[in-house]
Amino acid sequence: MADKKTFYITTPIYYPSDKLHIGHAYTTVAADAMARFKRLTGYDVMFLTGTDEHGQKIERLAREKGVTPKEYVDNIVAGIKELWKLMDISYDDFIRTSEERHEKVVQKIFKKLYDQGDIYKGEYQGWYCTPCESFWTERQLVDGKCPDCGRNVELVKEEAYFFKLSKYQQQLIEYIEAHDEFIQPPSRKNEMLNNFLRPGLEDLCVSRTSFRWGIPVPFDDKHVIYVWIDALSNYLTALGYMTENDEKYRKYWPADVHLVGKEIVRFHTIIWPIMLMALGEPLPKQVFGHGWLVLEGGKMSKSKGNVVDPVILVERYGVDAVRYFLLREVPFGADGVFSNEALINRINSDLVNDLGNLVNRTIAMVEKYFDGLIPEPGELDDVDTELRQLALSTPSRVEELMNRFEYSNALAEIWKLIGRANKYIDETTPWILAKDPSKRGRLGTVLYNLSECLRMISVLISPFMTRTPEKIRQQLGVKDESLITWDSLAEFGKLPPGTRVQRGEVIFPRLDMEKELKELEEIQQKMKQASQSESANCPAGQEAVQTAGDAAHQGRQESSEEKEQADSQITIEDFAKLDLRVAKVISAERVEKSNKLLKLTLEVGKERRQVVSGIAKYYTPEQLVGRAVILVANLKPAKLMGIVSEGMILAATDDKGNLALLTVDQDIASGSKIS
């Protein structure tokens, strides 16, 4: 027996973030659907995802939270894996860049490039964006800020090792021009050639000395290997490259496709292929840079509290509804918009009216007219032949579209069959045929054709929707695994007559649009209030950075209007609205399940107040008792971690992340007004 064809697909390895939103799920669901489709059509598939865990940003965040970098990322990675489990992501390997199997090989790669003269030591001075882990020249900055994410950059000068990107510039240009399929869609290819390669490449800084959370340079432990040599190598290290057990590497490399968001196409189509050229390894066959999924009317932002939580959506509507929407709503490659209304419309239209209705009507009629047994088909009319031909031709069209990563169009083809089957019911009017005993044979043919179409549809949708196919098959009584293979779609009529159907629960219940939008808005508001309350009470607990993935889906950090609001002046009347009071800390304790919150009991004159504040990383409860602090006494109460906070104490922070509570310089009675 010949070996199966192989297919190696990867997502970018995600930078650890404590809040993954629906945009993060977009790439991974798309990769999973392709992996499932290739398995279904006979391929030996390797599907890789994982996390990129090193860097200055992680080291800073871990320090702020009072944990080691490894402890910090371990906790977040567990959450990422739980989300992928919830989304039914069928990855074959999950690579973490903090794993020994990765670190050892990255050191070998670095050493090889150094030994052959492609890496050299020098000194770097340039503008560094910590959130994006990227260096920029003065001319690349936009209004003095990072051109990728729009955030502040810092001038960095340090000894560093450099990788000779410029040496391979012309070789890569020639490769891209000779391989139209390498960068998709074509607009990304033109962008890389015209905006980056042809203007000229500068050598790449590939080590740092200003932080320690990274893989040490094997021959110079003062340096750690900088992000892209480390992160991009995961596509090889997961396969056992440069190890004694490199069977997977020999089997699956080169990768068939790297699926990435468009914001990191540059790294995957310039730095990565040049690394591979220098190593003498074949390049991936394709890098596909898809568009961004953003919220209707603006970006997804944790600070704004408008992040769309995929967990909430899955728990409310089911994983298949969410997966279907992500893959159907937006042509893959283009930017798309997420809205609650669009999601509910898709569910009601495509899943309830079309697919759900077809299942319910077909099973109900087989039960009613044939005692639950799928009937024997008889002679065919033209309308039967038309339906059967469409069912038989759909798989090849779906396969052609999936090979071009046209998920939305592939699903549209499947829904043409679903729509045609529903129309077939209206054309053949089984309820009228059932009234005439002489038409029983015709009725049997109609219901057999519908049942067989449902069997084939259950196979066609299985890469996209992971649980609905089995629900359809249970109602159809399909238990033979040979009936759910891709090869089984080559013939219409494989479903055995006499199979007993069994009506189950409605697969997709109809949603009340107005009710759903109202309840989702309430959930959104609660999330926003919680985010704003935590931000107000936890000045030092706010993360100063977002993940590179967040930047991809969220766009610029601030609009010009937001900046104008932030910079606007206030009047003396505005200031007079604040009721600032001296308050004495009577007691303090840590909030359970939080590493940054303290619950304080304050004496404010003759009154007692409870305040929750995010200062646990800077003060122990014992250090606070007896202190006089400044309280915003007329702040609207809010809940944090389920605890009511009646005001906010003030603190100052500097650009290094240090925090100090505001107080008064003389002994003064609690409750005294600040004016």
XYZ file of C-alpha atoms in Angstrom:
675
model
C 0.000 0.000 0.000
C 1.400 3.380 -1.010
C 2.106 5.971 1.634
C -0.534 8.653 2.117
C 0.053 12.111 0.751
C 1.221 14.396 3.531
C -0.008 17.858 4.456
C 1.721 20.113 6.993
C -0.220 23.182 8.159
C 0.703 25.650 10.893
C -0.769 28.639 12.653
C 1.497 31.317 14.113
C 2.531 30.451 17.640
C 0.587 32.837 19.833
C 2.190 35.287 22.212
C 0.763 34.527 25.688
C -2.154 36.836 26.456
C -4.565 36.579 29.362
C -7.468 37.577 27.127
C -7.859 35.740 23.845
C -10.728 37.153 21.779
C -12.682 35.909 18.788
C -10.030 37.305 16.442
C -7.437 34.894 17.832
C -9.811 31.968 17.252
C -10.237 32.984 13.598
C -6.847 31.764 12.339
C -6.869 28.599 14.405
C -10.412 27.578 13.403
C -9.481 28.113 9.750
C -6.363 25.975 10.138
C -8.349 23.299 11.942
C -10.994 23.186 9.206
C -8.276 22.728 6.591
C -6.536 20.038 8.640
C -9.829 18.168 9.057
C -10.624 18.531 5.362
C -7.249 17.141 4.322
C -7.596 14.207 6.712
C -11.074 13.554 5.317
C -9.752 13.543 1.741
C -7.011 11.036 2.524
C -3.966 13.036 3.623
C -1.564 12.273 6.452
C -1.831 15.623 8.230
C 0.480 17.420 10.631
C -1.259 20.429 12.225
C 0.961 22.562 14.467
C 0.107 25.409 16.804
C 1.660 26.689 20.016
C 2.976 29.666 21.972
C 5.902 32.080 21.562
C 6.921 32.647 25.193
C 10.214 34.520 25.400
C 11.059 38.212 25.402
C 11.352 41.405 27.373
C 7.610 41.947 27.546
C 6.969 38.637 29.318
C 9.879 39.242 31.681
C 8.456 42.662 32.647
C 4.902 41.396 33.132
C 6.057 38.466 35.242
C 8.104 40.811 37.427
C 5.081 43.061 37.915
C 2.995 40.089 38.972
C 5.636 38.768 41.347
C 6.136 35.452 39.544
C 8.803 33.913 37.336
C 8.384 34.224 33.559
C 7.821 30.468 33.338
C 5.109 30.572 36.002
C 3.473 33.479 34.197
C 3.344 31.763 30.818
C 2.402 28.343 32.249
C -0.823 29.781 33.607
C -1.746 31.519 30.357
C -0.828 28.568 28.135
C -3.192 26.377 30.144
C -5.979 28.829 29.304
C -5.066 28.832 25.606
C -5.202 25.035 25.497
C -8.602 25.098 27.208
C -9.895 27.517 24.568
C -8.626 25.339 21.736
C -10.322 22.353 23.380
C -13.569 24.316 23.593
C -13.263 25.265 19.902
C -12.585 21.607 18.946
C -9.138 22.396 17.539
C -7.594 19.096 16.418
C -3.915 20.047 16.490
C -1.332 17.264 16.241
C 1.322 19.131 18.225
C 1.432 22.166 20.500
C 4.930 23.636 20.592
C 6.065 25.973 23.380
C 9.262 27.929 22.781
C 10.205 27.415 26.425
C 10.411 23.644 25.892
C 13.830 21.985 25.914
C 13.201 20.299 22.543
C 12.829 23.755 20.997
C 15.568 25.602 22.868
C 18.329 23.091 22.087
C 17.629 23.143 18.351
C 17.373 26.948 18.224
C 20.875 27.099 19.730
C 22.119 24.706 17.047
C 20.533 26.841 14.325
C 22.089 30.019 15.739
C 25.509 28.357 16.002
C 25.344 27.054 12.436
C 24.453 30.475 11.047
C 27.256 32.052 13.097
C 29.848 29.483 12.051
C 29.133 30.023 8.357
C 29.376 33.800 8.698
C 25.684 34.683 8.410
C 25.566 36.001 11.997
C 28.096 38.540 13.308
C 28.561 40.676 16.429
C 28.011 44.431 16.372
C 26.261 47.210 18.247
C 22.665 48.153 17.787
C 21.097 51.547 18.251
C 17.520 51.927 17.182
C 13.904 52.294 18.186
C 12.395 49.262 19.884
C 8.702 48.406 20.292
C 8.338 46.054 23.250
C 4.764 44.850 22.459
C 5.703 43.931 18.877
C 9.226 42.762 19.786
C 10.472 44.763 16.784
C 13.283 47.194 16.046
C 12.662 50.150 13.734
C 14.784 52.787 12.068
C 13.965 56.473 12.408
C 12.528 56.589 8.891
C 10.248 53.614 9.550
C 8.493 55.226 12.530
C 5.078 56.790 11.971
C 4.676 60.023 13.926
C 7.458 58.791 16.176
C 5.616 55.574 17.011
C 5.716 51.902 16.011
C 4.439 51.551 12.422
C 2.793 48.201 13.201
C 0.837 48.943 16.388
C 1.050 52.713 16.847
C 2.486 52.545 20.358
C 5.465 54.266 21.912
C 8.979 53.046 21.136
C 12.173 53.403 23.160
C 15.692 54.163 21.994
C 17.899 51.143 22.610
C 21.673 50.914 22.343
C 23.412 47.660 23.156
C 25.835 45.038 21.916
C 24.063 42.563 19.666
C 24.453 39.840 17.069
C 23.103 40.486 13.576
C 21.799 38.178 10.862
C 22.775 39.034 7.265
C 19.333 39.489 5.698
C 20.849 41.740 3.041
C 23.042 38.898 1.764
C 19.982 36.927 0.618
C 17.786 39.818 -0.524
C 18.143 39.304 -4.288
C 17.868 35.522 -3.984
C 14.535 35.900 -2.163
C 13.213 38.450 -4.684
C 13.953 36.020 -7.512
C 12.319 33.158 -5.623
C 9.109 35.103 -4.942
C 8.906 36.293 -8.542
C 9.333 32.710 -9.780
C 6.794 31.187 -7.364
C 3.449 32.948 -7.622
C 1.880 30.552 -5.124
C 4.398 31.286 -2.348
C 2.681 34.395 -0.913
C -1.107 34.478 -0.944
C -3.273 36.353 -1.568
C -1.361 38.150 -4.375
C -1.777 41.579 -2.747
C 0.494 40.432 0.096
C 3.169 39.416 -2.434
C 3.191 42.868 -4.031
C 3.354 44.507 -0.603
C 6.414 42.483 0.447
C 8.275 43.079 -2.810
C 7.529 46.776 -3.209
C 7.525 47.947 0.422
C 10.311 45.863 1.942
C 12.491 43.831 -0.406
C 13.139 46.108 -3.358
C 13.854 49.229 -1.209
C 16.587 47.182 0.492
C 16.919 45.059 3.621
C 18.937 45.932 6.683
C 20.641 43.194 8.681
C 18.498 41.877 11.514
C 19.299 42.184 15.224
C 19.025 38.618 16.587
C 20.250 38.888 20.172
C 19.695 41.050 23.241
C 21.586 41.699 26.474
C 18.996 43.838 28.300
C 16.835 40.930 29.505
C 17.365 37.284 30.435
C 14.077 35.532 29.602
C 15.154 33.887 26.394
C 17.369 31.175 24.936
C 21.054 31.872 25.682
C 23.397 32.313 22.734
C 25.351 29.020 22.991
C 28.821 30.601 22.745
C 28.086 33.941 24.488
C 25.759 33.587 27.477
C 25.633 37.361 28.021
C 23.236 37.371 25.065
C 19.819 35.764 24.611
C 18.531 34.879 21.156
C 16.113 37.523 19.958
C 12.544 36.724 19.042
C 12.438 35.859 15.336
C 15.298 33.349 15.194
C 13.653 31.774 18.244
C 9.965 31.997 17.345
C 10.058 31.180 13.631
C 12.211 28.101 14.140
C 9.295 26.348 15.861
C 8.035 25.104 12.500
C 11.208 22.997 12.288
C 11.865 22.198 15.947
C 8.412 20.598 16.329
C 9.433 18.119 13.632
C 12.674 17.068 15.313
C 14.924 19.039 12.952
C 18.644 18.703 13.830
C 17.915 15.847 16.240
C 18.486 12.104 16.084
C 14.730 11.619 15.743
C 14.022 13.720 12.656
C 11.528 11.348 11.045
C 8.729 13.945 11.110
C 11.007 16.535 9.558
C 11.877 14.210 6.694
C 8.209 13.304 6.299
C 6.445 16.670 6.493
C 8.915 19.411 5.559
C 8.545 21.673 3.629
C 5.315 22.909 5.158
C 2.386 23.066 2.771
C 1.112 26.290 4.291
C 1.723 28.721 7.132
C -1.595 30.421 7.952
C -0.877 33.832 9.493
C -2.562 37.171 10.101
C -1.573 39.821 7.593
C 0.358 41.802 10.227
C 3.044 39.103 10.466
C 3.293 38.219 6.769
C 6.543 40.239 6.615
C 8.273 38.032 9.171
C 7.072 34.820 7.502
C 7.873 35.820 3.922
C 11.161 37.691 4.426
C 12.960 36.734 7.637
C 11.810 33.100 7.704
C 12.616 32.170 4.086
C 16.011 33.884 4.335
C 16.749 31.866 7.473
C 15.866 28.712 5.561
C 17.982 29.741 2.567
C 20.941 30.299 4.876
C 20.369 26.896 6.464
C 20.124 25.249 3.060
C 16.575 24.051 3.700
C 13.580 24.166 1.327
C 11.099 26.989 1.774
C 7.456 26.407 2.784
C 5.224 25.966 -0.212
C 2.926 28.785 0.778
C 2.362 31.542 3.318
C -1.257 32.663 3.417
C -1.849 36.026 5.104
C -5.501 36.434 5.995
C -7.257 39.661 6.950
C -8.352 40.899 10.348
C -11.628 40.237 12.086
C -12.686 43.426 13.853
C -15.742 44.618 15.710
C -18.478 46.496 13.919
C -17.633 50.152 14.352
C -14.161 49.683 15.801
C -11.410 47.609 17.315
C -11.561 44.935 19.973
C -10.044 46.359 23.130
C -9.657 44.884 26.587
C -9.435 48.363 28.106
C -12.713 49.356 26.465
C -14.369 46.183 27.676
C -15.632 45.331 24.186
C -13.588 42.184 23.659
C -15.727 39.426 22.152
C -15.128 36.428 24.362
C -15.339 33.209 22.306
C -16.099 31.219 25.466
C -19.315 33.167 26.040
C -20.374 32.753 22.404
C -19.674 29.011 22.369
C -21.474 28.428 25.650
C -24.466 30.398 24.385
C -24.743 29.252 20.763
C -22.590 26.140 20.484
C -19.173 25.644 18.962
C -20.529 24.750 15.518
C -22.476 27.985 15.175
C -19.388 30.032 16.047
C -17.079 28.012 13.774
C -19.575 28.236 10.915
C -19.911 32.002 11.275
C -16.154 32.588 11.331
C -15.605 30.554 8.174
C -18.748 31.561 6.258
C -19.176 35.272 6.944
C -15.893 36.630 5.576
C -13.964 35.611 2.438
C -10.687 34.264 3.817
C -7.909 36.719 3.060
C -10.056 39.846 3.306
C -10.741 41.917 6.404
C -14.036 41.127 8.061
C -16.420 42.555 10.617
C -17.833 40.740 13.596
C -21.177 41.803 15.030
C -23.638 40.040 17.280
C -26.424 40.790 14.812
C -24.532 39.189 11.922
C -23.859 36.074 14.025
C -27.508 35.669 15.018
C -28.665 36.299 11.447
C -26.355 33.552 10.172
C -27.595 31.133 12.811
C -31.274 31.804 12.092
C -30.899 31.920 8.315
C -28.343 29.261 7.431
C -28.413 26.910 10.404
C -32.036 27.090 11.565
C -33.988 27.837 8.369
C -31.813 25.880 5.943
C -29.910 23.005 7.532
C -31.966 22.511 10.687
C -35.226 22.716 8.789
C -34.083 20.148 6.227
C -33.116 17.677 8.961
C -36.342 18.201 10.938
C -38.679 17.899 7.942
C -36.964 14.863 6.463
C -36.764 12.811 9.658
C -40.313 13.755 10.674
C -41.736 12.630 7.318
C -39.845 9.310 7.345
C -41.230 8.654 10.827
C -44.763 9.704 9.885
C -45.119 8.032 6.492
C -42.792 5.002 6.747
C -42.822 4.141 10.461
C -39.303 5.483 10.873
C -37.673 3.262 8.235
C -35.877 4.834 5.275
C -37.826 3.698 2.198
C -36.638 1.999 -0.970
C -36.241 4.460 -3.870
C -38.057 3.815 -7.133
C -38.019 5.335 -10.589
C -36.514 8.803 -10.940
C -38.117 11.932 -12.349
C -36.146 14.847 -13.780
C -36.308 16.694 -10.459
C -34.767 13.663 -8.700
C -31.953 13.458 -11.225
C -31.225 17.155 -10.863
C -30.940 16.847 -7.076
C -28.739 13.765 -7.310
C -26.418 15.351 -9.867
C -25.987 18.397 -7.667
C -25.187 16.176 -4.676
C -22.592 14.255 -6.701
C -20.927 17.351 -8.177
C -20.724 19.334 -4.938
C -17.726 17.465 -3.393
C -15.386 18.259 -6.292
C -16.333 21.944 -6.220
C -15.813 22.045 -2.454
C -12.403 20.393 -2.811
C -11.335 22.838 -5.516
C -12.347 25.821 -3.363
C -10.758 24.463 -0.197
C -7.473 23.966 -2.035
C -7.574 27.738 -2.647
C -8.503 28.469 0.998
C -11.891 29.775 -0.085
C -13.714 28.564 3.003
C -16.696 30.866 2.578
C -17.256 29.827 -1.034
C -16.866 26.145 -0.165
C -19.593 26.473 2.458
C -21.733 28.396 -0.026
C -21.527 25.419 -2.403
C -22.655 23.055 0.355
C -25.523 25.397 1.178
C -26.594 25.359 -2.476
C -27.214 21.647 -2.025
C -29.039 22.247 1.257
C -31.162 24.948 -0.391
C -31.885 22.716 -3.377
C -33.003 19.886 -1.079
C -35.381 22.213 0.744
C -36.769 23.402 -2.596
C -37.102 19.744 -3.660
C -39.456 19.179 -0.727
C -41.657 22.054 -1.860
C -41.594 20.815 -5.470
C -42.446 17.195 -4.685
C -44.976 17.936 -1.892
C -44.569 14.692 0.109
C -47.577 15.566 2.300
C -49.815 15.466 -0.793
C -48.205 12.264 -2.117
C -48.913 10.615 1.247
C -52.657 11.076 0.756
C -52.688 8.903 -2.387
C -51.818 5.198 -1.816
C -50.901 4.868 -5.494
C -48.146 7.437 -4.969
C -46.452 5.567 -2.119
C -43.566 4.475 -4.351
C -43.025 8.048 -5.467
C -43.153 9.233 -1.839
C -40.520 6.635 -0.951
C -38.191 7.904 -3.682
C -38.534 11.491 -2.497
C -37.813 10.669 1.130
C -34.916 8.379 0.230
C -33.332 11.124 -1.871
C -33.674 13.600 0.998
C -32.196 11.151 3.511
C -29.236 10.371 1.264
C -28.631 14.078 0.691
C -28.498 14.535 4.472
C -25.924 11.746 4.754
C -23.748 13.423 2.133
C -24.214 16.867 3.689
C -23.102 15.487 7.059
C -19.815 14.452 5.429
C -19.363 17.719 3.539
C -19.796 19.939 6.614
C -17.640 17.824 8.948
C -14.390 19.821 8.509
C -16.194 23.053 9.365
C -18.680 21.930 12.019
C -17.425 19.288 14.396
C -20.551 18.183 16.266
C -23.519 18.706 13.951
C -22.568 15.886 11.539
C -22.860 13.284 14.286
C -26.215 14.702 15.403
C -27.510 14.344 11.830
C -26.179 10.788 11.554
C -27.747 9.768 14.849
C -31.141 10.920 13.597
C -30.560 9.197 10.246
C -29.466 5.987 11.954
C -26.089 5.980 10.178
C -23.626 3.791 12.093
C -21.494 2.305 9.323
C -18.242 4.309 9.153
C -17.909 3.588 5.450
C -20.898 5.893 4.936
C -19.131 8.948 6.405
C -15.944 8.933 4.319
C -15.096 11.317 1.498
C -14.974 8.392 -0.921
C -18.586 7.569 -0.043
C -19.641 10.828 -1.721
C -18.715 9.449 -5.142
C -21.944 7.461 -5.282
C -25.519 8.524 -4.585
C -27.526 5.763 -2.955
C -25.183 4.248 -0.377
C -27.597 4.756 2.537
C -29.278 1.369 3.064
C -33.091 1.385 2.774
C -34.672 0.054 5.947
C -32.342 2.046 8.192
C -34.300 3.278 11.208
C -34.346 7.006 11.818
C -34.911 8.570 15.205
C -35.939 12.131 15.632
C -33.818 13.959 18.195
C -33.677 17.442 19.648
C -33.781 20.382 17.269
C -30.166 20.834 16.135
C -30.320 24.621 15.962
C -33.126 26.333 17.930
C -34.402 29.615 16.527
C -33.062 32.708 18.276
C -35.066 35.781 19.210
C -32.939 38.536 17.678
C -34.150 41.324 19.955
C -33.782 39.218 23.102
C -30.328 37.939 22.150
C -28.978 41.367 21.251
C -30.272 42.791 24.519
C -28.725 40.039 26.622
C -25.415 40.176 24.751
C -25.342 43.940 25.231
C -25.887 43.435 28.972
C -23.006 40.941 29.082
C -20.841 43.393 27.136
C -21.684 46.201 29.534
C -20.821 44.087 32.562
C -17.481 43.205 30.993
C -16.844 46.866 30.218
C -17.720 47.975 33.745
C -15.527 45.285 35.252
C -12.643 46.320 33.002
C -13.069 50.009 33.791
C -13.445 49.380 37.524
C -10.334 47.243 37.613
C -8.457 49.866 35.607
C -9.562 52.643 37.958
C -8.737 50.738 41.127
C -5.655 48.971 39.841
C -3.405 51.628 38.323
C -0.367 49.432 38.517
C -2.238 46.314 37.504
C -2.929 47.516 34.008
C -0.762 45.874 31.432
C 1.275 48.452 29.572
C 1.309 46.281 26.504
C -0.940 44.115 24.389
C 0.039 41.047 22.448
C 1.159 41.304 18.859
C -1.921 39.255 18.029
C -4.101 41.786 19.850
C -2.564 44.572 17.797
C -3.337 42.628 14.663
C -7.028 42.431 15.392
C -7.449 45.679 17.265
C -5.647 48.204 15.059
C -4.204 51.395 16.508
C -4.176 51.776 20.263
C -5.851 55.183 20.298
C -7.762 57.266 17.803
C -6.969 60.958 17.473
C -10.313 61.715 19.133
C -9.386 59.601 22.158
C -6.055 61.409 22.431
C -7.777 64.781 22.277
C -10.097 63.712 25.084
C -7.186 62.471 27.159
C -5.333 65.758 26.696
C -8.314 68.057 27.257
C -8.191 70.524 30.118
C -10.740 70.734 32.935
C -12.218 73.741 34.699
C -12.176 74.531 38.416
C -15.845 73.539 38.451
C -14.920 70.106 37.080
C -12.297 69.675 39.771
C -14.769 70.764 42.472
C -16.924 67.750 41.637
C -14.263 65.451 43.101
C -14.632 64.706 46.797
C -11.084 63.881 47.896
C -10.661 62.874 51.542
C -7.898 61.754 53.863
C -8.600 58.165 54.901
C -6.861 55.931 57.430
C -6.292 52.226 56.632
C -7.843 50.219 59.486
C -7.311 46.759 58.000
C -6.078 45.167 54.771
C -6.196 41.686 53.289
C -5.522 39.968 50.010
C -8.442 39.154 47.701
C -8.758 35.422 47.107
C -7.831 34.238 43.592
C -6.194 37.576 42.714
C -2.487 38.363 42.758
C -2.947 42.132 42.508
C -6.002 43.087 44.570
C -6.178 44.082 48.234
C -9.382 44.711 50.203
C -8.971 47.715 52.492
C -11.160 48.969 55.325
C -10.801 52.732 55.622
C -11.723 55.153 58.363
C -13.103 58.344 56.774
C -14.013 60.561 59.726
C -16.794 58.717 61.542
C -17.513 56.542 58.507
C -16.023 53.207 57.449
C -15.422 52.462 53.762
C -14.412 49.290 51.906
C -12.133 49.784 48.917
C -10.576 47.233 46.578
C -7.260 48.375 45.120
C -4.727 46.816 42.731
C -1.610 47.455 44.781
C -0.836 43.958 46.099
C 2.384 43.811 44.052
C 3.689 46.943 45.730
C 2.417 46.810 49.319
C 1.736 43.998 51.765
C -1.374 44.274 53.954
C 0.872 44.828 56.990
C 2.583 47.807 55.354
C -0.735 49.572 54.808
C -2.411 49.356 58.199
C -2.254 52.740 59.926
C -1.363 54.715 56.787
C -3.196 57.862 55.737
C -4.186 57.713 52.067
C -6.131 59.904 49.657
C -9.630 58.613 48.829
C -11.912 59.619 45.949
C -14.960 59.481 48.170
C -17.715 60.225 45.650
C -16.749 57.602 43.052
C -19.665 55.367 42.086
C -19.340 51.967 43.849
C -18.226 49.078 41.656
C -17.647 45.337 42.056
C -14.236 43.715 41.606
C -13.969 39.948 41.981
C -17.474 40.087 43.465
C -16.458 42.582 46.207
C -18.026 46.039 46.394
C -15.461 48.850 46.244
C -16.674 52.175 47.663
C -14.237 54.618 46.173
C -10.650 54.661 44.950
C -7.340 55.446 46.620
C -4.840 57.473 44.612
C -1.341 56.442 43.617
C 1.405 57.685 41.336
C 3.286 55.560 38.811
C 6.383 56.355 36.809
C 7.490 55.158 33.383
C 9.456 52.310 34.973
C 6.344 50.861 36.558
C 7.113 51.981 40.117
C 4.112 52.908 42.272
C 3.677 55.018 45.405
C 0.509 55.850 47.309
C -0.433 59.516 47.644
C -0.596 60.782 51.212
C -0.313 64.013 53.270
C 2.937 65.298 54.774
C 1.507 66.045 58.248
C -0.698 64.232 60.718
C -4.268 65.242 59.906
C -7.616 63.775 60.927
C -9.198 61.168 58.676
C -12.135 62.521 56.733
C -10.397 65.862 56.121
C -11.267 67.241 52.704
C -8.561 67.756 50.074
C -9.009 71.105 48.357
